[in-house]
XYZ file of C-alpha atoms in Angstrom:
274
model
C -55.131 156.931 7.787
C -55.207 159.011 10.958
C -55.757 157.686 14.465
C -58.058 159.645 16.695
C -56.233 161.042 19.739
C -58.661 159.584 22.317
C -58.275 156.066 20.857
C -54.501 156.384 20.972
C -54.578 157.534 24.589
C -56.943 154.695 25.542
C -54.664 152.157 23.885
C -51.615 153.524 25.637
C -53.383 153.462 28.999
C -54.519 149.863 28.407
C -50.984 148.836 27.472
C -49.579 150.524 30.537
C -52.215 148.830 32.707
C -51.480 145.387 31.350
C -47.749 145.926 31.659
C -48.157 146.752 35.318
C -50.488 143.834 36.100
C -49.440 140.654 37.830
C -50.528 137.398 36.194
C -51.402 134.561 38.605
C -51.453 131.102 37.032
C -52.874 128.203 39.037
C -52.495 124.486 38.340
C -55.383 122.068 38.648
C -54.160 120.586 41.939
C -53.868 123.880 43.813
C -55.536 127.136 44.771
C -54.031 130.608 45.067
C -54.890 133.112 47.755
C -54.618 136.772 46.731
C -53.224 139.151 49.330
C -53.872 142.720 48.248
C -51.417 145.469 49.213
C -52.488 148.724 47.538
C -49.784 151.335 47.148
C -51.983 154.421 47.467
C -55.746 153.956 47.500
C -58.027 151.250 48.888
C -57.670 148.686 51.626
C -55.434 145.648 51.698
C -56.364 142.210 52.886
C -56.990 138.632 51.841
C -59.413 138.000 49.013
C -62.065 135.602 50.334
C -62.408 133.909 46.944
C -59.393 131.792 45.919
C -58.053 131.534 42.390
C -58.864 127.979 41.375
C -57.635 127.532 37.817
C -56.256 129.245 34.751
C -54.718 132.701 34.610
C -55.919 135.683 36.642
C -54.680 139.264 36.378
C -54.293 141.424 39.444
C -52.492 144.542 40.625
C -48.687 144.325 40.764
C -48.788 144.964 44.500
C -50.933 141.847 45.078
C -49.180 138.733 46.376
C -50.389 135.252 45.489
C -49.943 132.365 47.956
C -50.369 128.877 46.491
C -51.816 125.919 48.432
C -51.994 122.311 47.266
C -55.525 120.926 47.627
C -54.513 117.319 46.981
C -53.481 115.080 49.921
C -50.096 115.970 51.394
C -47.976 113.581 53.479
C -45.527 115.201 55.893
C -42.748 113.170 57.508
C -41.551 113.671 61.072
C -38.253 111.969 61.943
C -37.479 110.853 65.498
C -33.870 110.164 66.472
C -32.978 108.481 69.771
C -36.486 108.581 71.205
C -36.264 107.010 74.669
C -38.652 104.088 75.183
C -40.189 102.827 78.408
C -37.184 100.548 79.032
C -34.758 103.447 78.509
C -33.556 102.334 75.078
C -33.205 104.906 72.256
C -34.905 104.111 68.950
C -35.139 105.771 65.544
C -38.218 105.955 63.308
C -40.345 108.281 61.201
C -44.021 109.148 61.551
C -46.174 110.419 58.679
C -49.257 112.649 58.752
C -51.434 112.736 55.634
C -53.794 115.710 55.378
C -55.787 117.550 52.750
C -56.676 121.230 52.606
C -60.421 121.624 52.039
C -60.937 123.180 48.576
C -62.356 126.720 48.648
C -61.150 127.244 52.230
C -57.593 128.306 51.453
C -58.213 132.024 52.138
C -59.489 131.137 55.611
C -56.529 128.826 56.180
C -54.081 131.567 55.208
C -55.865 134.291 57.145
C -55.949 132.309 60.415
C -52.890 130.039 60.215
C -50.589 131.571 57.594
C -48.710 130.069 54.673
C -46.677 127.762 56.971
C -49.788 126.419 58.661
C -48.458 122.862 58.986
C -45.099 123.786 60.509
C -46.656 126.297 62.913
C -49.907 124.642 63.957
C -49.768 120.880 63.273
C -46.190 119.645 63.357
C -45.379 120.430 67.025
C -48.610 118.863 68.300
C -48.322 115.816 66.044
C -44.735 115.213 67.181
C -45.706 115.529 70.837
C -48.534 112.999 70.422
C -46.286 110.465 68.694
C -43.484 110.951 71.218
C -45.748 110.569 74.260
C -47.467 107.413 73.022
C -44.359 105.705 71.600
C -42.266 106.340 74.709
C -44.863 104.494 76.810
C -43.838 101.192 75.154
C -40.728 99.047 75.402
C -38.186 98.915 72.601
C -38.947 95.376 71.419
C -42.687 96.083 71.436
C -42.169 98.958 69.019
C -39.590 97.162 66.891
C -41.269 93.759 66.526
C -44.997 94.044 67.247
C -46.882 95.668 64.382
C -50.123 95.633 66.374
C -48.532 98.010 68.905
C -47.720 100.507 66.156
C -51.235 100.125 64.726
C -52.713 100.974 68.126
C -50.527 104.083 68.386
C -51.426 105.146 64.828
C -55.155 104.889 65.513
C -54.882 106.712 68.841
C -52.840 109.578 67.351
C -55.206 109.764 64.360
C -58.170 110.247 66.715
C -56.311 112.827 68.823
C -54.938 114.900 65.951
C -58.345 114.866 64.229
C -59.965 116.185 67.398
C -57.218 118.804 67.689
C -57.786 120.041 64.114
C -61.547 120.184 64.651
C -61.008 122.096 67.902
C -58.979 124.704 66.016
C -61.637 124.805 63.299
C -58.789 124.452 60.828
C -60.056 123.853 57.257
C -57.976 120.698 56.891
C -58.990 117.039 56.750
C -56.787 114.499 58.563
C -56.609 111.391 56.384
C -53.988 109.034 57.839
C -51.304 108.556 60.478
C -48.507 106.072 59.766
C -45.434 105.004 61.724
C -42.489 103.514 59.855
C -40.152 100.747 60.975
C -38.674 101.286 64.434
C -34.913 100.691 64.557
C -33.018 100.057 67.811
C -29.358 101.088 68.174
C -26.820 99.065 66.156
C -25.316 97.452 69.254
C -28.762 96.227 70.311
C -29.333 94.728 66.853
C -25.972 92.950 66.972
C -26.658 91.551 70.444
C -30.090 90.389 69.292
C -28.544 88.615 66.295
C -25.966 86.903 68.527
C -28.642 85.776 70.954
C -30.829 84.476 68.123
C -27.886 82.533 66.661
C -27.074 81.013 70.055
C -30.689 80.050 70.614
C -30.922 78.468 67.168
C -27.708 76.535 67.736
C -29.035 75.218 71.056
C -32.307 74.191 69.404
C -30.382 72.333 66.693
C -28.207 70.514 69.223
C -31.216 69.634 71.375
C -33.064 68.279 68.333
C -30.050 66.168 67.307
C -29.718 64.768 70.850
C -33.444 63.972 70.995
C -33.211 62.184 67.642
C -30.260 60.079 68.832
C -32.054 59.154 72.056
C -35.195 58.236 70.111
C -33.202 56.121 67.640
C -31.361 54.317 70.436
C -34.618 53.641 72.267
C -36.194 52.329 69.064
C -33.300 49.905 68.594
C -33.599 48.701 72.194
C -37.337 48.210 71.785
C -36.825 46.252 68.575
C -34.212 44.017 70.224
C -36.575 43.297 73.101
C -39.389 42.494 70.673
C -37.154 40.202 68.566
C -35.956 38.319 71.628
C -39.519 37.937 72.899
C -40.594 36.530 69.522
C -37.639 34.048 69.489
C -38.510 32.857 72.996
C -42.193 32.539 72.122
C -41.340 30.367 69.098
C -38.816 28.241 71.071
C -36.078 29.120 68.603
C -32.379 29.247 69.252
C -30.513 32.433 68.501
C -28.990 30.882 65.389
C -32.377 29.737 64.129
C -33.871 33.181 64.664
C -30.989 34.851 62.781
C -31.496 32.478 59.830
C -35.217 33.353 59.812
C -34.424 37.056 59.779
C -32.002 36.531 56.894
C -34.741 34.879 54.880
C -37.155 37.704 55.688
C -34.585 40.259 54.523
C -34.083 38.424 51.230
C -37.848 38.299 50.746
C -38.040 42.038 51.332
C -35.433 42.538 48.594
C -37.528 40.614 46.116
C -40.693 42.490 47.079
C -38.855 45.797 46.702
C -37.967 45.193 43.041
C -40.885 42.994 42.020
C -42.311 45.558 39.567
C -38.960 46.845 38.343
C -37.701 46.001 34.855
C -34.355 44.217 34.236
C -33.177 44.300 37.849
C -30.609 41.812 39.118
C -30.796 40.525 42.708
C -27.786 39.137 44.569
C -29.088 36.889 47.355
C -27.391 36.638 50.717
C -25.503 33.856 52.457
C -26.781 30.331 51.907
C -29.145 31.589 49.199
C -28.555 30.744 45.599
C -27.100 32.869 43.071
C -28.291 35.904 41.180
C -31.693 36.256 39.480
C -33.009 38.681 36.933
C -36.456 39.934 37.877
C -38.538 40.723 34.773
């Protein structure tokens, strides 16, 4: 069987074309921007329509720049940020953004592939630094409502900044992590807290002893007043109290099973309470 020359030439040309093509594969959570760089004929530039899924073939001179279109959280670390009371603190701030789907060519054309590092990071860091440094160290480290206020304020400011740039990005969240003072400040705080707790414990023990002593004095005064009211001698009153104590013993075990009671002085022997 013979192959016609024009079919053979067409097949060879197609094979050569495919061999020289560049395959661009895009995952479902991203878009690719095609940047065309013709070697000889035509004009280069950014394709206004992004590659959104699957596999796309393009000229070997075409570059493909991939952008995630799912939310991205970028961390900014602050070391030794000076607070309003001149104390350095460490913490991290987080900016969560999302590139608007279908707008990646515009984002690349106007802000480049490193759009966050070039256009958002410096401004976001400056906003966090300015607002955090206006507070004292212990406010940042121990008062969550202070951090929440800063987060909301920076969120509003960075959103307005992005809208002012007409950047095709949605600001979703601003978060500030735990603020950590220097180690020596933490150690001093722990020592102070331990000393304060020790003082509170000692004060509570002293108050309890004073209250117990006062209660005993009050009871003695009441007992003596009762004895005088009843025209009893001290010995007679003590005998009455002994009887009351023995009665309390019986009442205490009245409903108990097989309990033996040993009565006090002048009271007869032992009884089994059933």
